[in-house]
Coordinates of C-alpha atoms in Angstrom, one line a residue:
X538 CA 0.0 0.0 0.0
X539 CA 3.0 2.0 0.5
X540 CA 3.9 4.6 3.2
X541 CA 1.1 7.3 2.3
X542 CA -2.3 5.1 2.6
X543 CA -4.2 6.5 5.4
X544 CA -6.7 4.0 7.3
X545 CA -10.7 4.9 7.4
X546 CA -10.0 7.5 4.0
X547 CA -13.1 9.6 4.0
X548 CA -16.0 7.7 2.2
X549 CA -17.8 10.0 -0.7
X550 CA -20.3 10.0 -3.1
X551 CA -19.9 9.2 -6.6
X552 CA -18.7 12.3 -8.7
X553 CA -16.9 14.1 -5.6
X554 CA -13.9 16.1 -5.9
X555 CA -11.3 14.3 -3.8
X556 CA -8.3 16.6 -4.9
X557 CA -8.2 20.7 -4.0
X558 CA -8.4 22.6 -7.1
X559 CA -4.8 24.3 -6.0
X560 CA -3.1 20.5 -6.4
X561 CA -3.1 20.1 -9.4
X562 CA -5.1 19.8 -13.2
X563 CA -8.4 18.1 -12.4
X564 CA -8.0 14.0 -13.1
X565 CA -11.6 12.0 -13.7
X566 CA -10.9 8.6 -12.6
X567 CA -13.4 6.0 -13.1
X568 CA -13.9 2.4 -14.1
X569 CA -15.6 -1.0 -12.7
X570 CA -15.9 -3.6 -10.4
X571 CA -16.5 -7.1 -11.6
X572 CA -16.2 -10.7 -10.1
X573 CA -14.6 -13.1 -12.5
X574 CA -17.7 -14.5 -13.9
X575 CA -18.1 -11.0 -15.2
X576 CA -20.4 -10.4 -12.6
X577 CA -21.0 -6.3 -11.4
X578 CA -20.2 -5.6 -7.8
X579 CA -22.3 -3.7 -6.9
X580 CA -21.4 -1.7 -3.4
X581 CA -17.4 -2.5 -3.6
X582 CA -15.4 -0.4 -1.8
X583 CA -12.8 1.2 -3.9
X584 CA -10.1 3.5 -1.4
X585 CA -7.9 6.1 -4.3
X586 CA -5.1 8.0 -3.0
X587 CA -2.3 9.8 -5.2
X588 CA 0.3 12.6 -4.8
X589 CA -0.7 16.3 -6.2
X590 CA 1.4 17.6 -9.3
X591 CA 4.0 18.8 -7.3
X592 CA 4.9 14.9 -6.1
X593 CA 3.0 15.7 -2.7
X594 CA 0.7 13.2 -0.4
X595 CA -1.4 15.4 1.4
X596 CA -0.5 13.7 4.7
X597 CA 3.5 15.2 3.6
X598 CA 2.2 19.3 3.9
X599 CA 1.4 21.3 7.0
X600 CA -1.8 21.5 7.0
X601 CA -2.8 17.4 7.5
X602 CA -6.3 17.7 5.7
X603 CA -6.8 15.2 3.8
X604 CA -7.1 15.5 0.3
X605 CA -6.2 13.6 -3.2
X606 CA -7.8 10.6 -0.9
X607 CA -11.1 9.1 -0.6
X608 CA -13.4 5.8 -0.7
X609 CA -16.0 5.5 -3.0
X610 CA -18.6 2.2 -3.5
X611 CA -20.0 1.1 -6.6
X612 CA -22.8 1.7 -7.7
X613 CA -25.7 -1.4 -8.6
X614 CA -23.7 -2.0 -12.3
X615 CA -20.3 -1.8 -10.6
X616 CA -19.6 1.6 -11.4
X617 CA -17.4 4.1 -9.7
X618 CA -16.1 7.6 -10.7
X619 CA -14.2 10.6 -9.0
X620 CA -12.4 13.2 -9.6
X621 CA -8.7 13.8 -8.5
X622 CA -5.8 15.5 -9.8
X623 CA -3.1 14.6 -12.1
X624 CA -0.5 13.4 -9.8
X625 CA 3.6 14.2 -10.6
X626 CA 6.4 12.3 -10.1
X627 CA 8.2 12.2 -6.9
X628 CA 11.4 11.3 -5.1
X629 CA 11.6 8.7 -2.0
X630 CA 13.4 10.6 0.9
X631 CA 16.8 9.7 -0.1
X632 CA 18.9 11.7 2.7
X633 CA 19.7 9.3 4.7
X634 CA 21.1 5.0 4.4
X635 CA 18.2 4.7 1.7
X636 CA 19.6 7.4 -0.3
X637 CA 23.5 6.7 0.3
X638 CA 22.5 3.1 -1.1
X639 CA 21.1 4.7 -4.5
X640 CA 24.0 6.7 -4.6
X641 CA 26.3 3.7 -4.3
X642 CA 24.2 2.2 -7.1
X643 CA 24.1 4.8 -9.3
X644 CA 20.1 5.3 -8.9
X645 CA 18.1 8.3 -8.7
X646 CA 15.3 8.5 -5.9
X647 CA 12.2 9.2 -8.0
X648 CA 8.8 7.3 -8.4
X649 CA 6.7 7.8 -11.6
X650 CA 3.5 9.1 -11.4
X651 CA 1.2 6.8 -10.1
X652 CA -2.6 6.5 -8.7
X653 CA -3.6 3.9 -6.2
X654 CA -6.7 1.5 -5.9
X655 CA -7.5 -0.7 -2.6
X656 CA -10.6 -2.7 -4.2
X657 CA -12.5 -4.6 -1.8
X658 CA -16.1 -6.8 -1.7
X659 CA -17.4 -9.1 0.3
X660 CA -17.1 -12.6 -0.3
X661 CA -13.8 -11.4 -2.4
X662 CA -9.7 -11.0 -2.6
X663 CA -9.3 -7.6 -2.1
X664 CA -7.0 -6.1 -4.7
X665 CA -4.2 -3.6 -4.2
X666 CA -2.8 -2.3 -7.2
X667 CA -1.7 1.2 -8.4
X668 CA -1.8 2.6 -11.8
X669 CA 1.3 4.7 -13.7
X670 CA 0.6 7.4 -16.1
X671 CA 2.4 6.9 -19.6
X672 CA 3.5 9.9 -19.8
X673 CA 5.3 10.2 -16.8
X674 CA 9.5 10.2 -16.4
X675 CA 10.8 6.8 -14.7
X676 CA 8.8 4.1 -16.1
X677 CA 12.1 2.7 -16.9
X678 CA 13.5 3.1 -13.7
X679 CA 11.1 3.3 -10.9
X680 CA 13.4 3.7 -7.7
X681 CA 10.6 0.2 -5.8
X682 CA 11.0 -1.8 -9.0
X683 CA 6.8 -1.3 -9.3
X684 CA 5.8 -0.5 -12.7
X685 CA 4.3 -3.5 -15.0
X686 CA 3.8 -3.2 -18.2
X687 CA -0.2 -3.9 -17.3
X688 CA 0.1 -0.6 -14.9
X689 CA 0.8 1.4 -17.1
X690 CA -2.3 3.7 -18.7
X691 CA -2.4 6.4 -21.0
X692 CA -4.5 9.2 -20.3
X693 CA -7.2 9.3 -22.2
X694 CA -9.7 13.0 -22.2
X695 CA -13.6 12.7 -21.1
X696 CA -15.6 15.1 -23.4
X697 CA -18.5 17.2 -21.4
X698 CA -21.2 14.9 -21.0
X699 CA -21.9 11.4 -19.3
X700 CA -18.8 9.1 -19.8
X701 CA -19.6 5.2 -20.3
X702 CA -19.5 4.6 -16.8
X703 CA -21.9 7.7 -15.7
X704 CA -19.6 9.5 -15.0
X705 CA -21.1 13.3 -15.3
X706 CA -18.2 15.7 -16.7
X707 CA -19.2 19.6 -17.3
X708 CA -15.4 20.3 -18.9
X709 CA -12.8 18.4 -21.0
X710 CA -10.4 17.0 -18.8
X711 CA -8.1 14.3 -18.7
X712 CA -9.3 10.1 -17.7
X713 CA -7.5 7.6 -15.9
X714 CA -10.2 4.6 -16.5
X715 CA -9.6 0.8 -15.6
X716 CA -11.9 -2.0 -15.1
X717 CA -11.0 -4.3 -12.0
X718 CA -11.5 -7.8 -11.6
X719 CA -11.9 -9.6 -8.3
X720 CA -11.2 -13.2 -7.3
X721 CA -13.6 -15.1 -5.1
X722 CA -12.2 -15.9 -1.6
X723 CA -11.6 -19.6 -1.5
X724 CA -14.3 -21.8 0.8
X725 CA -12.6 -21.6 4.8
X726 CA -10.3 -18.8 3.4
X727 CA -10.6 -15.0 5.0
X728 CA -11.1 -11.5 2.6

């Protein structure tokens, strides 16, 4: 989950702004919840966190509000849809053993830009993933070795209008969309 996810992230409706407007260029991020039968989960919990575009968690400022963070739940088709801000890269703190090791190796500090997803629903694995924007520096050369090929999404831009998964968007602005897929919990086995 990495060292920024915050336990009990505020829960908000569908469609809420979970970024200030000062961090950053407004981010829709949307998608689905399905079972592997193809089922919709309907109700699943899906916690997003990301780092503002100046490479910033909120819980890393002054001011510990919480922002750029939130859980949402599907809704009956297994849709979900927010609306962030489009994160930056950002550097691991690298000024102590951690960053005299990079140094030794020749590395730099810095993690691409990256949104994560904790996706959760009952009688389910719960899925922790995070998502990397293709445009962003370090894909090559992520300082935690955590990009995959299937992380990696290009940006797409949501029109004004309804989006394919309900989302309601009044201006153009850019789409991080993925569909999740959720494995049953084994018979005797815990979520």
């Amino acid at each position: 989950m990495g060292p920024f996810y915050v336990q009990h992230a505020p829960e908000v409706p569908r469609g809420s702004r979970i970024a200030e407007l000062a961090e950053g260029p407004a981010l829709l991020i949307e998608g689905s919840v399905r079972s592997v039968d193809g089922q919709p989960l309907a109700n699943a919990t899906v916690d997003i966190w990301h780092a503002d575009d100046a490479g910033f968690y909120d819980v890393q400022k002054d001011d510990v509000k919480l922002s750029g963070r939130a859980r949402v739940r599907t809704d009956a088709h297994g849709k979900f849809w927010v609306i962030g801000a489009v994160p930056a890269a950002y550097p691991i703190p690298n000024d102590g053993p951690v960053g005299q090791m990079l140094e030794a190796q020749g590395r730099h500090p810095f993690r691409p830009a990256h949104v994560h997803f904790m996706v959760a629903s009952p009688g389910h694995e719960t899925l922790v993933t995070h998502l990397f924007l293709a445009d962003s520096d370090y894909l090559d050369s992520d300082v935690v070795f955590g990009v995959k090929d299937s992380l990696i999404e290009v940006l797409g831009t949501a029109a004004p209008g309804t989006t394919s998964y309900d989302a309601s968007v009044e201006t153009s602005m850019p789409v991080l969309r993925r569909d999740f897929v959720l494995g049953r919990v084994l018979s005797g086995a815990a979520a």
